[in-house]
Amino acid sequence: MRCAVGCGHVHRGADRGYGLDTVRGDAAHPVNRGLACGRGIRESVDPAGEWLTRPLVRKVGPDGDGDLVRATWSDALDRAADAIGEAVAVDPDEVAVLGSGQQTNEAAYALGKLARGGVGTRNYDANTTLCMASAVRAYYDAFGSDAPPPTYDDIPDARSHVVWGANPAVAHPVMFRWIADSAEDPNSTLLVVDPVESETAEVADLHVAPDPGGDLALARAVLAQLVDTGRVDEAFVEAHTEGFGDLAASLPAVEDAATRAGVGVETVEALAGAFEAPTLVYWGMGVNQSIRGTATARALIDCCLASGNLGPGSGPFSLTGQANSMGTRVCSSKGSWPGHRDFDDPEERRFVADVWDVPVSRLPDDPGPGPVGVFEARPSVLWTVATNPAAGMPDAGRVREILDDAFVIAQDAFHTETVDYADVVLPAATWGESSGTAMNMERTVSRVRPAIDTPAGVRSDLDVVAAVGSRVAPGVFPHAELDPEAVFDEFRELTAGTDADCSGIDYDRLDRELAVRWPAPDAETSGGYRYCEREGGDGASDGDESELGEAADGPVAGWSFPTPSGKAHFSGGVADVDAESLPEPTGADYPLTLTTGRERDGYNTGVRSREGTPGPVRARINPETFAALAERTRLESAGPRTVVASRRGSVDAVLDLDESVPPGLLWLPIHHPTTNRLTHPATDPLSAEPNLKQCAVRLERPEGEESAGRDLGEDREVPADD
């Protein structure tokens, strides 16, 4: 697995030397059936990053500075544990732990168990809050449970594919092939909502380009159009939902909302018309990473509910990024206890404490502030596991200052920018060297097996977590080394009876079937479309194909949602959210709006795909915008080198004049290690997810370059329609 599509790969170890010789898609795997993307193959066979092969510790001299030097595992682990122990003695919240969707379920579960049950810190995150927290909150508020209702099996049956704030042609190529194949049917359409004409938009039947930050206004305009034109599925709404009346009363006039979104009414009508056919709505970071991420995700779900697009071949489908982001949501004890047990429920809290055999008083009272809040707390010790906050966090310059002041334990397979701030470096195995499981974005659990032996100086994430835990919190783990299968068994048993029930999945079953989708409460069950019951079935929900047989493909007989009323909820509260303002509007000093996106093959701050020190970031800008800026600053000519600056920092850049970027906008790749020096740390008030997509920037000349003009854009604001 290299992204959250969850493709099965076959790895063949090299006959000579270390590493992999061949990687190909696994034709037997039920997720991808042999398909594979170039990134999935290249990053496995020949990752370009610098491998970490030995533990390192910082040797500090009299002046307080020092270099990272080789150490034994015993020395490195003792130093890490001593720092954690000293901080816990003062306050458990002095220790911050940041996990990742690059861990196996077993490692993520163990890390969460140690952070919550061993250390007892609330300052813990598992990467969820950087990418999926807004979608998670939206799912909980609408359905009472996290994760998309649809699965990949629904893609061929959809007639309208609405991709909103995502670029799966680049980010999820295998999944996009299924979407594109379905959209090629004469009765199907592909519609893309994105301020930039992305690779996905290039092949769409309709590309809608709202103003930056206009997604919520546009989604509410579409919903208002559905109501005004009589496209509401009144029978479904009446029987299976709550709150529609209050929501309908709060909707703006279509014309007003369209104007706020920066589109015409005819565009709103085109989007609303798509919902007349079975519609899948896919969204990604362009929606989630916003101060209105939760509200926008809720509005997209509202469109599905109002139009009756909840059922096979339709529904809301958030696109997850990292390989095991779904797994961290289910098992890592970040936003919920394992199995999506409610963090705020005292009974669930006591249950988890009993299973873990730790004092309930040690468990934190709330799930914590998210990574932005973690850094605002300025913890004295920070342990990062397969994550790179020095590059991946917003306002990264300030984050690096905080890293410089903290005792940093960096656990990773590759050298990252965060490693440069580390006091202890713990080299970890990557996917082709690890044993365990992972979950993809459609809730499917797959086995992960090592294709090659781990190098002598490297340990698996699970082994490292266990070794630290045995020193920091003896008794939390039964041994200093943990068996992945035993850890998975503990996790799956903890999920029994929950909405994310994995108790019917074990290693033997995965060996037989290769992949199983939850909820799976017994050894024969595998979840399908969630919340619906099919005609001819026995009343079991989640479209259980094993129990319902052929009836699993029949009409939906009923609905049951894990909410107090058993009904899905519309988002009446969206009316209270400001649908217009950005956290940092443009102005005379900073006239351009920065947005960010994924480049092809770009994941995980690029540590596996870039060679050596990265050069200046590639900045895409509309030729008209650049020409207007150049003219106002009296430039006779402008070379490609420039500086992009925000109120938080500046970065060297190479300009790329690109008509696919709308006027007034500047586009930077999110996984370049300098991009987040510019971004704004504002967060969604409901999900704590940062607003990584819009902030105000300007162009400046590189230091020392002489010119008659001033900084590009310093004169006055560039209108969006210039």
XYZ file of C-alpha atoms in Angstrom:
722
model
C 0.000 0.000 0.000
C 1.296 3.466 -0.878
C -1.914 5.511 -0.602
C -5.368 4.987 0.858
C -6.743 3.155 -2.197
C -5.222 0.088 -0.558
C -3.905 -1.778 -3.588
C -2.410 -5.184 -3.007
C 1.135 -5.502 -4.334
C 3.389 -8.494 -4.848
C 6.976 -7.742 -3.795
C 9.986 -9.802 -4.813
C 13.229 -9.328 -2.910
C 16.473 -8.738 -4.728
C 18.622 -11.814 -5.343
C 21.741 -9.858 -4.478
C 22.150 -6.928 -2.133
C 19.353 -5.314 -0.160
C 15.942 -4.164 -1.350
C 13.246 -5.157 -3.806
C 13.792 -6.348 -7.329
C 10.196 -6.356 -8.589
C 6.855 -4.884 -7.522
C 3.583 -5.443 -9.360
C -0.116 -5.311 -8.659
C -1.544 -8.450 -7.072
C -4.083 -9.937 -9.499
C -5.634 -11.950 -6.671
C -6.188 -8.984 -4.352
C -9.897 -8.055 -4.204
C -9.242 -4.304 -4.050
C -7.155 -3.617 -7.150
C -7.143 -7.003 -8.943
C -3.706 -6.454 -10.410
C -3.853 -2.716 -11.126
C -1.004 -0.560 -9.831
C 0.167 3.013 -10.290
C 3.692 4.141 -11.091
C 4.204 5.711 -7.697
C 3.214 2.543 -5.894
C 5.868 0.658 -7.833
C 8.662 3.250 -7.846
C 8.502 4.140 -4.148
C 8.738 0.465 -3.248
C 11.426 -0.647 -5.696
C 13.626 2.431 -5.617
C 12.658 5.146 -3.108
C 14.738 8.246 -3.637
C 14.923 9.320 0.000
C 17.847 8.888 2.364
C 17.368 5.737 4.437
C 17.955 5.809 8.196
C 19.990 2.725 9.060
C 21.329 3.260 12.605
C 20.065 4.886 15.818
C 21.415 8.395 16.340
C 21.720 10.659 19.386
C 22.727 14.286 19.600
C 26.122 14.813 21.164
C 25.918 18.249 22.767
C 29.073 20.283 23.290
C 29.837 23.046 25.827
C 28.160 25.664 23.645
C 24.885 23.721 23.646
C 25.104 22.731 20.003
C 25.869 19.261 18.787
C 25.752 16.775 15.961
C 23.826 13.558 15.555
C 26.162 10.605 16.063
C 25.700 6.859 15.890
C 24.497 5.112 19.021
C 23.426 1.673 20.149
C 19.737 0.850 20.293
C 19.994 0.537 24.059
C 21.496 4.007 24.443
C 19.010 5.643 22.061
C 15.990 4.003 23.685
C 17.215 4.842 27.189
C 17.683 8.504 26.256
C 14.219 8.665 24.718
C 12.605 6.949 27.702
C 14.462 9.101 30.230
C 13.257 12.290 28.523
C 9.665 11.044 28.412
C 9.788 9.873 32.032
C 11.149 13.176 33.321
C 8.444 15.097 31.462
C 5.650 12.798 32.679
C 6.805 13.348 36.257
C 6.048 17.041 35.768
C 2.855 16.670 33.687
C 1.864 13.948 31.183
C 0.794 16.680 28.784
C 4.414 17.807 28.603
C 4.850 14.814 26.294
C 3.426 15.110 22.777
C 3.165 12.101 20.453
C 2.462 12.426 16.725
C 1.716 9.250 14.775
C 0.957 8.718 11.126
C -1.074 6.938 8.495
C 2.206 5.316 7.443
C 2.063 2.903 10.371
C 0.413 -0.507 10.360
C -2.751 -0.909 12.415
C -0.761 -2.823 14.992
C 1.864 -0.103 15.405
C -0.762 2.655 15.466
C -2.813 0.770 18.064
C 0.251 0.193 20.254
C 1.369 3.828 19.950
C -2.088 5.070 20.942
C -2.244 2.621 23.837
C 1.120 3.855 25.090
C 0.311 7.541 24.585
C -3.112 7.334 26.242
C -2.792 4.440 28.689
C 0.917 4.530 29.497
C 1.845 8.208 29.348
C -1.682 9.607 29.733
C -1.146 12.618 27.475
C -3.887 14.497 25.685
C -1.275 15.947 23.311
C -1.447 13.086 20.844
C -2.463 12.869 17.196
C -2.262 10.170 14.569
C -2.238 12.402 11.441
C -6.058 12.305 11.228
C -6.417 15.960 12.184
C -4.172 17.075 9.347
C -6.259 15.466 6.622
C -9.536 13.720 7.544
C -10.848 15.266 10.771
C -13.400 17.470 8.999
C -14.846 14.510 7.096
C -14.844 12.438 10.301
C -16.805 15.084 12.196
C -19.232 15.457 9.289
C -19.897 11.711 9.155
C -20.473 11.521 12.896
C -22.847 14.483 12.882
C -24.821 13.200 9.893
C -24.835 9.428 10.461
C -23.636 8.835 14.004
C -20.525 6.999 12.794
C -17.298 7.665 10.914
C -16.272 6.434 7.430
C -17.993 6.613 4.029
C -21.218 4.660 3.473
C -20.251 3.638 -0.130
C -17.498 1.293 -1.258
C -15.530 0.875 -4.472
C -18.219 -1.551 -5.620
C -20.595 1.405 -5.970
C -18.431 3.312 -8.455
C -19.545 1.425 -11.607
C -23.220 1.915 -10.705
C -23.044 5.680 -10.234
C -24.255 7.798 -13.141
C -22.965 11.141 -11.829
C -19.462 11.414 -10.404
C -18.946 14.738 -8.620
C -15.314 15.250 -7.578
C -15.084 18.213 -5.202
C -11.804 19.656 -3.959
C -9.801 16.589 -4.963
C -7.570 15.455 -7.812
C -7.742 11.644 -7.882
C -6.167 11.470 -11.346
C -2.943 12.416 -9.566
C -3.536 11.369 -5.954
C -5.371 8.056 -6.477
C -4.741 6.886 -10.060
C -6.102 3.356 -9.649
C -9.341 4.580 -8.105
C -9.604 7.314 -10.721
C -9.452 4.680 -13.441
C -12.626 3.146 -11.997
C -14.284 6.567 -11.836
C -13.242 7.469 -15.380
C -14.366 4.088 -16.733
C -17.788 4.540 -15.140
C -18.056 8.132 -16.367
C -17.359 7.035 -19.944
C -20.760 5.361 -20.093
C -23.017 7.406 -22.432
C -25.459 7.996 -19.582
C -22.804 9.063 -17.065
C -21.008 12.329 -16.321
C -17.914 13.493 -14.482
C -18.112 16.906 -12.827
C -15.141 18.487 -11.044
C -15.258 21.378 -8.568
C -11.834 22.948 -8.118
C -10.517 26.530 -8.411
C -7.676 25.126 -10.540
C -8.104 23.147 -13.741
C -6.502 20.004 -12.357
C -5.596 16.819 -14.210
C -8.967 15.427 -13.129
C -10.773 18.539 -14.377
C -9.063 18.259 -17.763
C -11.044 15.094 -18.570
C -14.306 16.136 -16.902
C -17.596 16.826 -18.670
C -17.884 19.982 -16.555
C -15.273 21.884 -14.581
C -16.621 24.310 -11.987
C -14.091 26.822 -10.640
C -15.407 28.559 -7.505
C -13.479 31.363 -5.876
C -10.908 30.156 -3.322
C -12.816 29.361 -0.148
C -16.152 29.409 -1.987
C -16.925 25.708 -1.557
C -19.419 26.072 1.290
C -21.350 28.831 -0.467
C -21.453 26.734 -3.642
C -22.619 23.576 -1.854
C -25.389 25.506 -0.153
C -26.357 27.082 -3.481
C -26.705 23.586 -4.969
C -28.814 22.463 -2.031
C -31.020 25.556 -2.342
C -31.459 24.817 -6.048
C -32.505 21.246 -5.263
C -35.141 22.604 -2.898
C -36.333 25.411 -5.187
C -36.718 23.136 -8.212
C -38.517 20.294 -6.468
C -35.688 17.776 -6.655
C -35.923 16.734 -2.995
C -36.679 13.054 -2.386
C -39.466 13.842 0.064
C -40.273 10.209 0.866
C -36.681 9.443 1.842
C -36.283 12.691 3.755
C -39.506 12.158 5.700
C -38.865 8.524 6.573
C -35.144 8.454 7.257
C -33.828 11.915 8.183
C -34.230 14.707 10.710
C -33.710 18.454 10.557
C -34.558 19.112 6.926
C -37.146 21.778 7.668
C -34.746 23.857 9.752
C -32.023 23.489 7.147
C -34.312 24.437 4.251
C -35.439 27.541 6.126
C -31.808 28.619 6.594
C -30.769 28.290 2.957
C -29.748 31.428 1.068
C -31.199 32.529 -2.230
C -29.526 30.607 -5.036
C -28.409 33.782 -6.802
C -26.830 35.217 -3.644
C -24.982 32.009 -2.767
C -23.771 31.592 -6.357
C -22.384 35.130 -6.322
C -20.557 34.453 -3.043
C -19.098 31.291 -4.553
C -17.974 33.129 -7.679
C -20.061 31.130 -10.166
C -23.196 31.682 -12.217
C -26.667 30.322 -11.499
C -26.449 28.156 -14.601
C -23.426 26.445 -13.083
C -25.324 25.791 -9.872
C -28.141 24.292 -11.948
C -25.706 22.001 -13.750
C -24.432 20.653 -10.432
C -27.934 20.294 -9.025
C -29.007 18.416 -12.140
C -26.318 15.827 -11.537
C -28.096 14.756 -8.348
C -31.125 13.586 -10.335
C -29.183 10.432 -11.273
C -27.404 8.071 -8.842
C -24.561 10.292 -7.656
C -21.304 9.679 -5.837
C -19.747 12.809 -4.335
C -16.016 12.461 -3.729
C -14.152 15.122 -1.796
C -10.618 15.588 -0.526
C -8.276 18.057 1.098
C -9.675 20.986 -0.872
C -12.768 20.632 1.308
C -11.342 19.249 4.540
C -8.359 21.554 5.018
C -10.383 24.681 5.662
C -11.817 26.644 8.550
C -15.165 25.570 7.058
C -14.135 22.016 6.250
C -16.687 20.322 8.486
C -19.478 22.637 7.383
C -18.691 22.053 3.699
C -18.501 18.289 4.122
C -21.845 18.428 5.930
C -23.325 20.483 3.080
C -22.193 17.869 0.539
C -23.781 15.143 2.663
C -26.930 17.300 2.844
C -27.097 17.323 -0.961
C -26.934 13.528 -0.971
C -29.588 13.164 1.716
C -31.982 15.714 0.209
C -31.804 14.156 -3.258
C -32.080 10.608 -1.933
C -28.542 9.792 -3.042
C -27.809 7.458 -0.201
C -27.712 3.846 -1.248
C -25.903 1.545 -3.660
C -24.245 3.505 -6.457
C -24.519 6.828 -4.656
C -23.611 8.797 -1.569
C -20.818 10.825 0.068
C -17.316 9.377 -0.377
C -14.397 11.233 1.224
C -10.988 10.437 -0.295
C -8.314 9.635 2.258
C -4.651 10.303 1.537
C -2.084 8.308 3.492
C -1.952 4.534 3.179
C -3.446 3.747 6.591
C -5.315 6.913 7.496
C -8.519 4.915 7.970
C -6.683 2.486 10.230
C -5.458 5.248 12.500
C -9.032 6.535 12.789
C -10.286 3.110 13.896
C -7.497 1.815 16.101
C -5.143 4.542 17.324
C -7.186 6.159 20.155
C -7.023 9.647 18.690
C -10.553 10.986 18.129
C -12.202 7.891 19.560
C -11.175 4.777 21.437
C -10.544 1.667 19.277
C -13.580 0.659 17.255
C -14.883 4.245 17.275
C -15.833 3.979 20.937
C -16.956 7.413 22.132
C -14.118 9.293 23.804
C -16.569 11.342 25.873
C -18.538 8.350 27.209
C -17.384 7.510 30.776
C -18.503 3.896 30.373
C -16.431 3.460 27.227
C -13.480 5.089 28.959
C -13.729 2.649 31.878
C -14.123 -0.285 29.493
C -10.933 0.608 27.635
C -9.031 1.133 30.890
C -10.135 -2.303 32.111
C -9.064 -4.006 28.871
C -5.695 -2.242 29.014
C -5.384 -2.855 32.765
C -4.486 0.765 33.507
C -6.055 3.223 35.976
C -8.978 4.994 34.375
C -7.666 8.214 35.921
C -4.599 7.963 33.674
C -6.620 8.244 30.482
C -7.056 11.836 29.284
C -10.517 13.371 29.579
C -10.648 14.540 25.952
C -9.030 13.560 22.656
C -6.727 16.555 22.619
C -6.337 19.703 20.559
C -5.045 18.407 17.208
C -1.500 19.018 15.949
C -1.773 22.805 15.710
C -2.869 22.895 19.339
C -0.148 20.418 20.283
C 2.504 22.831 19.064
C 0.766 25.803 20.638
C 1.120 23.955 23.967
C 4.920 23.876 23.431
C 5.532 20.430 24.960
C 8.964 19.747 26.393
C 9.193 16.332 24.673
C 7.906 15.529 21.191
C 7.925 12.005 19.739
C 7.175 11.823 16.018
C 6.485 8.476 14.326
C 6.593 8.351 10.509
C 5.587 11.990 10.274
C 7.418 15.210 9.438
C 5.906 18.248 11.191
C 8.877 20.452 10.305
C 7.584 20.373 6.721
C 3.959 19.226 6.993
C 2.532 21.625 9.580
C 1.138 25.074 8.744
C 3.318 28.034 9.705
C 6.241 25.626 9.601
C 8.812 28.267 10.511
C 7.215 28.681 13.931
C 6.895 24.901 14.251
C 10.633 24.557 13.666
C 11.319 27.075 16.429
C 9.243 24.952 18.808
C 11.042 21.796 17.679
C 14.331 23.524 18.374
C 13.288 24.125 21.993
C 11.863 20.626 22.642
C 13.522 17.264 23.181
C 12.620 15.597 19.869
C 12.466 11.842 19.283
C 12.172 11.188 15.543
C 11.163 7.672 14.505
C 11.181 7.195 10.742
C 12.469 5.108 7.851
C 13.880 8.128 5.986
C 15.771 11.287 6.798
C 13.248 14.126 7.091
C 13.422 17.792 7.986
C 12.225 16.830 11.485
C 15.222 14.498 11.911
C 17.448 17.584 11.699
C 15.870 18.799 14.968
C 15.983 15.428 16.724
C 17.828 14.594 19.910
C 17.212 10.891 19.336
C 16.637 9.215 15.964
C 15.041 5.750 15.907
C 15.325 4.115 12.436
C 12.168 2.202 11.528
C 11.157 -0.297 8.884
C 8.871 0.650 6.023
C 6.023 -1.268 4.324
C 8.087 -3.869 2.463
C 9.873 -4.746 5.702
C 6.915 -4.825 8.126
C 4.292 -7.334 9.231
C 0.760 -6.332 10.148
C -2.422 -4.969 8.598
C -3.752 -1.755 7.083
C -7.193 -0.330 6.174
C -8.039 1.520 2.995
C -10.509 4.354 2.532
C -13.457 2.006 1.883
C -12.953 0.186 5.230
C -11.100 -2.846 3.824
C -8.445 -4.526 5.970
C -5.473 -6.134 4.192
C -2.400 -7.999 5.373
C 1.033 -6.419 5.174
C 3.930 -8.869 4.976
C 7.676 -8.284 4.788
C 9.223 -9.149 1.455
C 12.757 -8.858 2.829
C 14.453 -9.072 6.200
C 14.922 -5.889 8.181
C 18.496 -4.509 8.174
C 20.480 -5.073 11.355
C 20.223 -1.463 12.548
C 16.500 -1.041 11.864
C 13.438 -2.164 13.828
C 9.745 -2.201 12.980
C 7.548 0.622 14.286
C 5.785 -1.892 16.524
C 9.051 -3.112 18.049
C 10.227 0.438 18.685
C 6.953 1.429 20.368
C 7.084 -1.696 22.525
C 10.694 -1.045 23.520
C 9.948 2.540 24.536
C 6.801 1.417 26.339
C 8.619 -1.232 28.364
C 10.884 1.518 29.700
C 8.320 4.297 30.144
C 5.252 2.365 31.364
C 6.122 -1.197 32.386
C 3.068 -3.444 32.275
C 1.240 -1.636 29.480
C 2.671 -4.179 27.053
C 3.216 -7.803 28.046
C 6.687 -7.935 26.460
C 9.438 -5.649 25.206
C 8.821 -7.199 21.799
C 5.269 -7.639 20.536
C 3.822 -10.153 18.106
C 1.799 -8.288 15.440
C -0.896 -10.966 15.343
C -1.381 -10.837 19.119
C -1.659 -7.042 18.983
C -4.219 -7.248 16.181
C -6.225 -9.805 18.167
C -6.296 -7.447 21.154
C -7.437 -4.594 18.921
C -10.143 -6.538 17.071
C -11.596 -7.935 20.286
C -11.795 -4.383 21.640
C -13.936 -3.434 18.610
C -16.533 -6.185 19.165
C -20.058 -4.772 19.103
C -18.992 -1.331 17.862
C -19.929 0.453 14.645
C -16.427 -0.379 13.360
C -16.552 -4.029 14.384
C -13.439 -5.895 13.209
C -13.812 -8.828 15.611
C -14.568 -11.251 12.754
C -11.267 -10.500 11.029
C -8.119 -12.391 11.990
C -4.845 -13.215 10.294
C -6.042 -16.661 9.194
C -9.053 -15.132 7.450
C -6.888 -12.499 5.796
C -4.542 -15.230 4.601
C -7.520 -16.921 2.945
C -9.410 -13.896 1.583
C -6.542 -11.349 1.332
C -8.831 -8.455 2.312
C -12.018 -8.046 4.388
C -14.194 -4.963 4.750
C -15.567 -3.978 8.158
C -17.972 -4.071 9.877
C -17.254 -7.780 10.183
C -18.685 -9.028 13.494
C -18.075 -12.705 12.709
C -15.865 -14.880 10.549
C -18.345 -15.030 7.641
C -19.444 -11.404 7.474
C -17.937 -8.641 5.353
C -19.448 -5.165 5.304
C -20.882 -3.561 2.182
C -22.830 -0.336 1.757
C -23.512 0.944 5.239
C -26.787 1.623 7.063
C -29.111 -0.067 4.516
C -31.080 -3.302 4.664
C -31.878 -5.146 1.439
C -35.133 -6.811 0.425
C -35.085 -10.537 1.064
C -32.498 -10.200 3.831
C -32.754 -11.032 7.490
C -32.586 -7.461 8.696
C -28.820 -7.274 8.927
C -27.489 -3.868 8.011
C -24.383 -2.851 6.072
C -25.281 -4.830 2.957
C -23.770 -8.075 4.221
C -23.286 -10.073 1.047
C -22.459 -13.314 2.874
C -25.753 -13.393 4.759
C -27.977 -11.727 2.209
C -26.664 -13.586 -0.829
C -28.227 -12.440 -4.089
C -30.541 -10.153 -2.161
C -27.508 -7.976 -1.404
C -27.879 -6.638 -4.938
C -31.606 -6.005 -4.564
C -33.559 -2.893 -3.589
C -33.000 -1.204 -0.244
C -35.708 -2.272 2.175
C -34.880 0.060 5.055
C -32.359 2.253 6.792
C -30.846 2.277 10.254
C -28.341 4.858 11.453
C -26.389 4.701 14.731
C -27.968 7.933 15.981
C -30.313 8.294 18.976
C -33.331 8.463 16.655
C -32.052 5.929 14.123
C -32.287 8.627 11.430
C -29.681 10.625 9.520
C -29.298 14.293 10.442
C -29.260 17.356 8.231
C -26.891 20.154 9.224
C -29.059 22.974 10.427
C -26.026 24.502 12.148
C -24.302 25.228 8.834
C -26.335 28.434 8.640
C -24.276 29.789 11.537
C -20.975 29.356 9.682
C -19.484 32.253 7.764
C -19.524 31.010 4.180
C -17.474 33.831 2.725
C -14.411 35.117 4.550
C -10.976 33.540 4.348
C -8.786 33.355 7.451
C -6.436 35.800 5.741
C -7.941 37.876 2.904
C -5.756 39.458 0.243
C -4.893 43.130 0.389
C -2.519 45.740 -0.960
C 0.573 44.211 0.652
C -0.303 40.597 -0.099
C -2.493 40.609 -3.224
C -2.415 36.929 -4.220
C -4.254 33.965 -2.729
C -2.051 30.938 -2.201
C -3.560 27.512 -2.657
C -1.827 24.158 -2.423
C -2.258 20.782 -4.075
C -0.636 17.462 -4.747
C 1.827 16.891 -7.546
C 1.955 13.518 -9.263
C 3.772 11.014 -7.057
C 3.880 13.459 -4.165
C 3.073 12.098 -0.712
C 4.478 12.254 2.813
C 6.328 15.578 2.359
C 8.177 13.995 -0.549
C 10.747 12.155 1.579
C 10.428 8.959 -0.509
C 10.357 10.602 -3.921
C 12.905 13.431 -3.986
C 16.632 13.019 -4.397
C 19.011 15.124 -2.354
C 18.202 18.637 -1.225
C 15.089 19.879 -3.024
C 15.450 22.943 -5.187
C 13.152 25.976 -5.159
C 9.459 25.195 -5.042
C 7.506 25.316 -8.315
C 4.970 28.160 -8.190
C 2.195 28.134 -10.791
C 0.597 31.479 -11.666
C -1.728 32.676 -14.401
C 0.166 34.588 -17.145
C -2.305 37.493 -16.956
C -1.756 37.872 -13.226
C 2.002 37.854 -13.603
C 1.882 40.320 -16.514
C -0.231 42.722 -14.480
C 2.147 42.517 -11.527
C 5.208 42.950 -13.720
C 3.739 45.995 -15.482
C 2.825 47.712 -12.212
C 6.339 47.260 -10.900
C 7.922 48.556 -14.123
C 9.781 45.345 -14.855
C 11.289 45.214 -18.320
C 11.636 41.445 -18.017
C 11.191 38.876 -15.304
C 13.174 35.708 -14.952
C 11.721 32.510 -13.587
C 13.334 32.853 -10.122
C 11.380 34.702 -7.458
C 10.433 34.657 -3.789
C 6.951 33.915 -2.491
C 6.247 35.624 0.818
C 3.434 35.566 3.359
C 3.150 37.202 6.764
C 4.829 34.130 8.273
C 7.793 33.534 6.003
C 9.214 33.453 2.518
C 10.495 30.747 0.161
C 12.527 30.657 -3.031
C 10.427 29.663 -6.025
C 10.553 29.082 -9.751
C 7.595 30.611 -11.567
C 5.581 28.485 -13.937
C 3.132 30.521 -16.037
C 0.072 28.298 -16.223
C -3.365 29.172 -17.601
C -4.985 26.366 -15.608
C -4.481 28.517 -12.498
C -7.117 31.270 -12.315
C -6.181 34.954 -12.091
C -5.266 36.158 -8.617
C -4.210 32.690 -7.444
C -0.794 31.170 -6.799
C -0.440 27.352 -6.619
C 2.276 25.505 -4.690
C 2.793 21.756 -4.200
C 1.824 20.766 -0.663
C 4.615 18.194 -0.251
C 7.546 20.474 -0.995
C 9.313 20.982 2.361
C 9.224 24.785 2.146
C 5.567 25.357 1.180
C 4.186 25.341 4.703
C 6.472 28.138 5.805
C 3.786 30.293 4.178
C 0.502 28.670 5.224
C -1.849 29.895 7.934
C -2.387 27.974 11.206
C -6.106 28.820 11.495
C -8.241 25.736 12.177
C -11.791 24.511 11.714
C -13.611 25.190 15.017
C -15.363 21.795 14.893
C -12.595 19.470 13.684
C -9.370 21.352 14.565
C -8.130 20.670 11.023
C -5.849 23.439 9.718
C -6.730 25.754 6.850
C -3.842 24.709 4.601
C -5.438 25.858 1.331
C -5.767 29.644 1.374
C -3.617 32.482 2.655
C -2.401 35.841 1.323
C 0.991 36.015 -0.393
C 3.036 38.233 -2.681
C 5.990 37.836 -5.045
C 9.339 39.377 -4.177
C 12.643 39.551 -5.998
C 15.424 37.271 -4.812
C 17.833 38.987 -2.446
C 20.475 40.983 -4.273
C 18.607 41.212 -7.575
C 18.542 44.788 -8.794
C 15.499 46.268 -10.448
C 13.809 49.609 -10.840
C 10.585 48.211 -9.446
C 9.480 47.106 -6.038
C 8.212 43.743 -4.831
C 5.799 42.170 -7.264
C 2.346 42.971 -6.014
C 3.305 45.550 -3.422
C 1.640 48.459 -5.235
C -1.988 47.468 -4.838
C -4.364 44.524 -4.827
C -4.823 42.509 -8.008
C -8.549 41.971 -8.585
C -9.616 38.326 -8.893
C -10.982 39.003 -12.373
C -7.994 40.997 -13.592
